[in-house]
């Protein structure tokens, strides 16, 4: 009985150490992001610069705690981005004992790709999707009412959009890994193509802050392309893994 309990207690101790490292790193990076929060606001305001709606006015806040609240949110999100390599590494290392040697090798090799794909998704949202979406939102009805943009509303929209696009761009990496460890086959992924297209447009409607089909398509079409890329990578994963001895 004691032999069975020791591995479990050791597992809990390992989890506690990983959590402590992750939380401590997040606290440090959040403090760093808070120190530079004005620069982060400038970056997040980038897609809105140049619009007529904001030329003669700044963002406003209507609640006494709104500005400090949104500053803390930006700092935490910035800290999370900075600490994400450490946190992701801790998560992977905690899961590694439950994987085979081959699965560990694949997962560790894919870590840089996951970071790059998340960054690519955020950059896509920042440079490609946000400008037309903001143009639509800021000009719609401007001949009827004068827009006064709340800082909390704007920052929440931008941060949420960039985060979920970053997560969505992980799709090919996840499909490659699942195919590599033989959880799902490329043929099964290809058969679900029609469902993936429908899901892509649903995600486009959920992620995009506007209701027009043009901006929704700007999200849905890249998701479909990413799914097709994932199928190709899944096939390549099977070609490579078929030459390796099973673990």
mmCIF file of C-alpha atoms in Angstrom:
data_model
loop_
_atom_site.group_PDB
_atom_site.id
_atom_site.type_symbol
_atom_site.label_atom_id
_atom_site.label_comp_id
_atom_site.label_asym_id
_atom_site.label_seq_id
_atom_site.Cartn_x
_atom_site.Cartn_y
_atom_site.Cartn_z
ATOM 1 C CA UNK A 1 0.000 0.000 0.000
ATOM 2 C CA UNK A 2 2.785 2.396 0.821
ATOM 3 C CA UNK A 3 4.513 1.708 -2.511
ATOM 4 C CA UNK A 4 1.326 2.755 -4.298
ATOM 5 C CA UNK A 5 0.974 5.942 -2.290
ATOM 6 C CA UNK A 6 4.545 7.148 -2.762
ATOM 7 C CA UNK A 7 4.308 7.658 -6.534
ATOM 8 C CA UNK A 8 1.037 9.562 -6.023
ATOM 9 C CA UNK A 9 2.550 11.824 -3.362
ATOM 10 C CA UNK A 10 5.571 12.353 -5.572
ATOM 11 C CA UNK A 11 3.210 13.262 -8.411
ATOM 12 C CA UNK A 12 1.519 15.869 -6.200
ATOM 13 C CA UNK A 13 4.874 17.302 -5.120
ATOM 14 C CA UNK A 14 5.910 17.572 -8.760
ATOM 15 C CA UNK A 15 2.639 19.347 -9.581
ATOM 16 C CA UNK A 16 3.134 21.764 -6.697
ATOM 17 C CA UNK A 17 6.681 22.615 -7.815
ATOM 18 C CA UNK A 18 5.559 23.180 -11.395
ATOM 19 C CA UNK A 19 2.696 25.415 -10.238
ATOM 20 C CA UNK A 20 4.977 27.443 -7.962
ATOM 21 C CA UNK A 21 7.459 28.055 -10.779
ATOM 22 C CA UNK A 22 4.650 28.997 -13.190
ATOM 23 C CA UNK A 23 2.905 31.358 -10.763
ATOM 24 C CA UNK A 24 6.172 32.973 -9.654
ATOM 25 C CA UNK A 25 7.237 33.573 -13.260
ATOM 26 C CA UNK A 26 3.798 35.017 -14.068
ATOM 27 C CA UNK A 27 4.005 37.421 -11.117
ATOM 28 C CA UNK A 28 7.446 38.652 -12.188
ATOM 29 C CA UNK A 29 6.463 39.130 -15.837
ATOM 30 C CA UNK A 30 3.187 40.830 -14.838
ATOM 31 C CA UNK A 31 5.138 43.347 -12.750
ATOM 32 C CA UNK A 32 7.438 43.961 -15.726
ATOM 33 C CA UNK A 33 4.430 44.439 -18.014
ATOM 34 C CA UNK A 34 2.833 46.835 -15.514
ATOM 35 C CA UNK A 35 5.984 48.974 -15.497
ATOM 36 C CA UNK A 36 5.741 49.247 -19.287
ATOM 37 C CA UNK A 37 1.923 49.349 -19.495
ATOM 38 C CA UNK A 38 1.932 52.668 -21.371
ATOM 39 C CA UNK A 39 4.012 51.112 -24.143
ATOM 40 C CA UNK A 40 1.624 48.140 -24.234
ATOM 41 C CA UNK A 41 -1.336 50.514 -24.582
ATOM 42 C CA UNK A 42 0.443 52.244 -27.474
ATOM 43 C CA UNK A 43 0.940 48.898 -29.198
ATOM 44 C CA UNK A 44 -2.688 47.869 -28.691
ATOM 45 C CA UNK A 45 -3.831 51.275 -29.970
ATOM 46 C CA UNK A 46 -1.820 50.804 -33.178
ATOM 47 C CA UNK A 47 -4.636 49.385 -35.354
ATOM 48 C CA UNK A 48 -6.950 52.287 -34.381
ATOM 49 C CA UNK A 49 -4.501 55.057 -35.267
ATOM 50 C CA UNK A 50 -5.408 57.102 -38.310
ATOM 51 C CA UNK A 51 -9.175 56.714 -37.961
ATOM 52 C CA UNK A 52 -11.179 59.926 -38.102
ATOM 53 C CA UNK A 53 -13.058 58.863 -34.976
ATOM 54 C CA UNK A 54 -9.912 59.112 -32.849
ATOM 55 C CA UNK A 55 -8.089 62.023 -34.451
ATOM 56 C CA UNK A 56 -9.609 64.696 -32.248
ATOM 57 C CA UNK A 57 -10.218 62.680 -29.103
ATOM 58 C CA UNK A 58 -8.622 60.077 -26.911
ATOM 59 C CA UNK A 59 -10.108 56.937 -25.462
ATOM 60 C CA UNK A 60 -12.331 57.664 -22.462
ATOM 61 C CA UNK A 61 -13.259 55.807 -19.289
ATOM 62 C CA UNK A 62 -16.642 56.223 -17.617
ATOM 63 C CA UNK A 63 -16.085 54.411 -14.328
ATOM 64 C CA UNK A 64 -13.637 55.462 -11.634
ATOM 65 C CA UNK A 65 -12.053 51.989 -11.462
ATOM 66 C CA UNK A 66 -12.136 51.271 -15.184
ATOM 67 C CA UNK A 67 -8.663 52.540 -16.025
ATOM 68 C CA UNK A 68 -6.865 50.708 -13.221
ATOM 69 C CA UNK A 69 -8.870 47.575 -13.994
ATOM 70 C CA UNK A 70 -8.013 47.552 -17.684
ATOM 71 C CA UNK A 71 -4.375 48.416 -16.890
ATOM 72 C CA UNK A 72 -4.142 45.369 -14.634
ATOM 73 C CA UNK A 73 -5.752 43.210 -17.316
ATOM 74 C CA UNK A 74 -3.266 44.393 -19.939
ATOM 75 C CA UNK A 75 -0.414 43.801 -17.471
ATOM 76 C CA UNK A 76 -1.586 40.266 -16.667
ATOM 77 C CA UNK A 77 -2.067 39.407 -20.344
ATOM 78 C CA UNK A 78 1.337 40.885 -21.167
ATOM 79 C CA UNK A 79 2.872 38.947 -18.296
ATOM 80 C CA UNK A 80 1.173 35.776 -19.513
ATOM 81 C CA UNK A 81 2.669 36.245 -22.978
ATOM 82 C CA UNK A 82 6.129 36.841 -21.516
ATOM 83 C CA UNK A 83 5.864 33.893 -19.132
ATOM 84 C CA UNK A 84 4.217 31.547 -21.650
ATOM 85 C CA UNK A 85 7.468 29.760 -22.633
ATOM 86 C CA UNK A 86 8.173 28.971 -18.970
ATOM 87 C CA UNK A 87 4.569 27.969 -18.211
ATOM 88 C CA UNK A 88 4.298 25.842 -21.340
ATOM 89 C CA UNK A 89 7.571 24.135 -20.505
ATOM 90 C CA UNK A 90 6.335 23.351 -16.983
ATOM 91 C CA UNK A 91 3.104 21.885 -18.343
ATOM 92 C CA UNK A 92 4.952 19.728 -20.855
ATOM 93 C CA UNK A 93 7.501 18.505 -18.317
ATOM 94 C CA UNK A 94 4.692 17.581 -15.926
ATOM 95 C CA UNK A 95 2.993 15.537 -18.672
ATOM 96 C CA UNK A 96 6.207 13.938 -19.969
ATOM 97 C CA UNK A 97 6.320 11.014 -17.467
ATOM 98 C CA UNK A 98 2.971 9.793 -18.807
ATOM 99 C CA UNK A 99 4.184 9.745 -22.416
ATOM 100 C CA UNK A 100 6.324 7.279 -24.300
ATOM 101 C CA UNK A 101 9.874 8.249 -25.213
ATOM 102 C CA UNK A 102 8.832 8.908 -28.803
ATOM 103 C CA UNK A 103 5.862 11.061 -27.746
ATOM 104 C CA UNK A 104 8.125 13.071 -25.424
ATOM 105 C CA UNK A 105 10.538 13.743 -28.259
ATOM 106 C CA UNK A 106 7.755 14.911 -30.565
ATOM 107 C CA UNK A 107 6.128 17.146 -27.961
ATOM 108 C CA UNK A 108 9.380 18.848 -26.936
ATOM 109 C CA UNK A 109 10.302 19.384 -30.595
ATOM 110 C CA UNK A 110 6.935 21.048 -31.250
ATOM 111 C CA UNK A 111 7.241 23.618 -28.436
ATOM 112 C CA UNK A 112 8.964 26.276 -30.589
ATOM 113 C CA UNK A 113 6.407 25.696 -33.335
ATOM 114 C CA UNK A 114 3.564 26.286 -30.890
ATOM 115 C CA UNK A 115 5.061 29.608 -29.814
ATOM 116 C CA UNK A 116 5.638 30.663 -33.414
ATOM 117 C CA UNK A 117 2.119 29.707 -34.514
ATOM 118 C CA UNK A 118 0.552 31.592 -31.591
ATOM 119 C CA UNK A 119 2.600 34.673 -32.502
ATOM 120 C CA UNK A 120 1.589 34.294 -36.151
ATOM 121 C CA UNK A 121 -2.085 34.233 -35.173
ATOM 122 C CA UNK A 122 -1.761 37.336 -33.019
ATOM 123 C CA UNK A 123 0.152 39.177 -35.759
ATOM 124 C CA UNK A 124 -2.463 38.175 -38.314
ATOM 125 C CA UNK A 125 -5.182 39.639 -36.123
ATOM 126 C CA UNK A 126 -3.193 42.784 -35.421
ATOM 127 C CA UNK A 127 -2.190 43.647 -38.990
ATOM 128 C CA UNK A 128 -4.859 41.985 -41.152
ATOM 129 C CA UNK A 129 -8.111 41.567 -39.244
ATOM 130 C CA UNK A 130 -8.275 44.454 -36.765
ATOM 131 C CA UNK A 131 -7.914 47.411 -39.184
ATOM 132 C CA UNK A 132 -10.968 46.553 -41.358
ATOM 133 C CA UNK A 133 -12.967 45.398 -38.326
ATOM 134 C CA UNK A 134 -12.278 48.645 -36.464
ATOM 135 C CA UNK A 135 -13.006 50.673 -39.594
ATOM 136 C CA UNK A 136 -16.432 49.052 -39.828
ATOM 137 C CA UNK A 137 -17.203 49.496 -36.128
ATOM 138 C CA UNK A 138 -16.015 53.107 -35.926
ATOM 139 C CA UNK A 139 -17.705 54.337 -39.093
ATOM 140 C CA UNK A 140 -21.018 52.500 -38.805
ATOM 141 C CA UNK A 141 -23.624 54.993 -37.618
ATOM 142 C CA UNK A 142 -21.084 57.809 -37.208
ATOM 143 C CA UNK A 143 -23.369 60.105 -39.219
ATOM 144 C CA UNK A 144 -26.036 59.602 -36.563
ATOM 145 C CA UNK A 145 -23.995 59.696 -33.357
ATOM 146 C CA UNK A 146 -20.487 60.793 -32.394
ATOM 147 C CA UNK A 147 -18.367 57.853 -31.214
ATOM 148 C CA UNK A 148 -16.733 58.100 -27.792
ATOM 149 C CA UNK A 149 -14.668 54.946 -27.436
ATOM 150 C CA UNK A 150 -14.302 53.521 -23.926
ATOM 151 C CA UNK A 151 -10.807 52.290 -23.184
ATOM 152 C CA UNK A 152 -12.109 49.150 -21.458
ATOM 153 C CA UNK A 153 -14.319 48.206 -24.388
ATOM 154 C CA UNK A 154 -11.564 48.754 -26.940
ATOM 155 C CA UNK A 155 -8.798 46.918 -25.040
ATOM 156 C CA UNK A 156 -11.069 43.976 -24.184
ATOM 157 C CA UNK A 157 -12.001 43.614 -27.860
ATOM 158 C CA UNK A 158 -8.395 43.756 -29.088
ATOM 159 C CA UNK A 159 -6.941 41.446 -26.416
ATOM 160 C CA UNK A 160 -9.721 38.860 -26.809
ATOM 161 C CA UNK A 161 -9.410 38.838 -30.587
ATOM 162 C CA UNK A 162 -5.621 38.485 -30.614
ATOM 163 C CA UNK A 163 -5.664 35.753 -27.954
ATOM 164 C CA UNK A 164 -8.210 33.524 -29.699
ATOM 165 C CA UNK A 165 -6.569 33.966 -33.071
ATOM 166 C CA UNK A 166 -3.290 32.885 -31.499
ATOM 167 C CA UNK A 167 -4.995 29.799 -30.071
ATOM 168 C CA UNK A 168 -6.691 29.031 -33.403
ATOM 169 C CA UNK A 169 -3.386 29.122 -35.260
ATOM 170 C CA UNK A 170 -2.255 26.146 -33.128
ATOM 171 C CA UNK A 171 -4.542 23.897 -35.211
ATOM 172 C CA UNK A 172 -1.913 22.477 -37.633
ATOM 173 C CA UNK A 173 0.526 21.787 -34.783
ATOM 174 C CA UNK A 174 -2.117 19.907 -32.788
ATOM 175 C CA UNK A 175 -3.217 17.910 -35.849
ATOM 176 C CA UNK A 176 0.396 17.006 -36.628
ATOM 177 C CA UNK A 177 1.072 15.820 -33.070
ATOM 178 C CA UNK A 178 -2.154 13.774 -32.812
ATOM 179 C CA UNK A 179 -1.382 12.109 -36.127
ATOM 180 C CA UNK A 180 2.218 11.488 -35.102
ATOM 181 C CA UNK A 181 1.192 9.628 -31.957
ATOM 182 C CA UNK A 182 -1.570 7.865 -33.937
ATOM 183 C CA UNK A 183 -4.529 9.275 -32.020
ATOM 184 C CA UNK A 184 -6.215 10.287 -35.272
ATOM 185 C CA UNK A 185 -5.491 9.505 -38.916
ATOM 186 C CA UNK A 186 -5.120 11.938 -41.843
ATOM 187 C CA UNK A 187 -7.945 10.098 -43.600
ATOM 188 C CA UNK A 188 -10.301 10.782 -40.684
ATOM 189 C CA UNK A 189 -9.320 14.453 -40.685
ATOM 190 C CA UNK A 190 -9.954 14.679 -44.433
ATOM 191 C CA UNK A 191 -13.401 13.103 -44.024
ATOM 192 C CA UNK A 192 -14.314 15.800 -41.490
ATOM 193 C CA UNK A 193 -13.442 18.615 -43.939
ATOM 194 C CA UNK A 194 -17.058 19.760 -44.426
ATOM 195 C CA UNK A 195 -17.634 19.898 -40.672
ATOM 196 C CA UNK A 196 -14.377 21.829 -40.273
ATOM 197 C CA UNK A 197 -15.569 24.434 -42.796
ATOM 198 C CA UNK A 198 -18.822 24.931 -40.883
ATOM 199 C CA UNK A 199 -16.917 25.177 -37.576
ATOM 200 C CA UNK A 200 -14.521 27.692 -39.166
ATOM 201 C CA UNK A 201 -17.369 30.046 -40.044
ATOM 202 C CA UNK A 202 -18.920 29.581 -36.597
ATOM 203 C CA UNK A 203 -15.591 30.485 -35.016
ATOM 204 C CA UNK A 204 -15.318 33.412 -37.411
ATOM 205 C CA UNK A 205 -18.676 34.691 -36.188
ATOM 206 C CA UNK A 206 -17.678 34.218 -32.535
ATOM 207 C CA UNK A 207 -14.176 35.697 -32.772
ATOM 208 C CA UNK A 208 -14.936 38.616 -35.087
ATOM 209 C CA UNK A 209 -16.372 41.645 -33.259
ATOM 210 C CA UNK A 210 -18.475 42.645 -36.283
ATOM 211 C CA UNK A 211 -21.552 41.101 -37.924
ATOM 212 C CA UNK A 212 -20.602 41.654 -41.565
ATOM 213 C CA UNK A 213 -19.651 38.538 -43.567
ATOM 214 C CA UNK A 214 -16.481 40.135 -44.967
ATOM 215 C CA UNK A 215 -14.697 40.375 -41.615
ATOM 216 C CA UNK A 216 -16.057 36.992 -40.533
ATOM 217 C CA UNK A 217 -14.603 35.496 -43.712
ATOM 218 C CA UNK A 218 -11.240 37.077 -42.867
ATOM 219 C CA UNK A 219 -11.181 34.752 -39.841
ATOM 220 C CA UNK A 220 -12.934 31.710 -41.331
ATOM 221 C CA UNK A 221 -10.830 31.412 -44.486
ATOM 222 C CA UNK A 222 -7.458 31.299 -42.641
ATOM 223 C CA UNK A 223 -8.913 28.674 -40.265
ATOM 224 C CA UNK A 224 -9.903 26.541 -43.263
ATOM 225 C CA UNK A 225 -6.422 26.995 -44.754
ATOM 226 C CA UNK A 226 -4.891 26.028 -41.403
ATOM 227 C CA UNK A 227 -7.051 22.893 -41.300
ATOM 228 C CA UNK A 228 -5.915 21.904 -44.798
ATOM 229 C CA UNK A 229 -2.311 22.568 -43.757
ATOM 230 C CA UNK A 230 -2.930 20.375 -40.708
ATOM 231 C CA UNK A 231 -4.101 17.516 -42.957
ATOM 232 C CA UNK A 232 -0.917 17.814 -45.024
ATOM 233 C CA UNK A 233 1.224 17.849 -41.879
ATOM 234 C CA UNK A 234 -0.724 14.864 -40.511
ATOM 235 C CA UNK A 235 0.098 12.897 -43.661
ATOM 236 C CA UNK A 236 3.758 13.879 -43.420
ATOM 237 C CA UNK A 237 3.731 12.811 -39.771
ATOM 238 C CA UNK A 238 2.523 9.342 -40.723
ATOM 239 C CA UNK A 239 5.152 9.030 -43.431
ATOM 240 C CA UNK A 240 7.898 9.854 -40.931
ATOM 241 C CA UNK A 241 6.490 7.722 -38.121
ATOM 242 C CA UNK A 242 5.978 4.689 -40.325
ATOM 243 C CA UNK A 243 9.760 4.373 -40.583
ATOM 244 C CA UNK A 244 10.257 4.427 -36.835
ATOM 245 C CA UNK A 245 9.951 1.425 -34.520
ATOM 246 C CA UNK A 246 6.907 1.545 -32.321
ATOM 247 C CA UNK A 247 7.553 2.478 -28.699
#
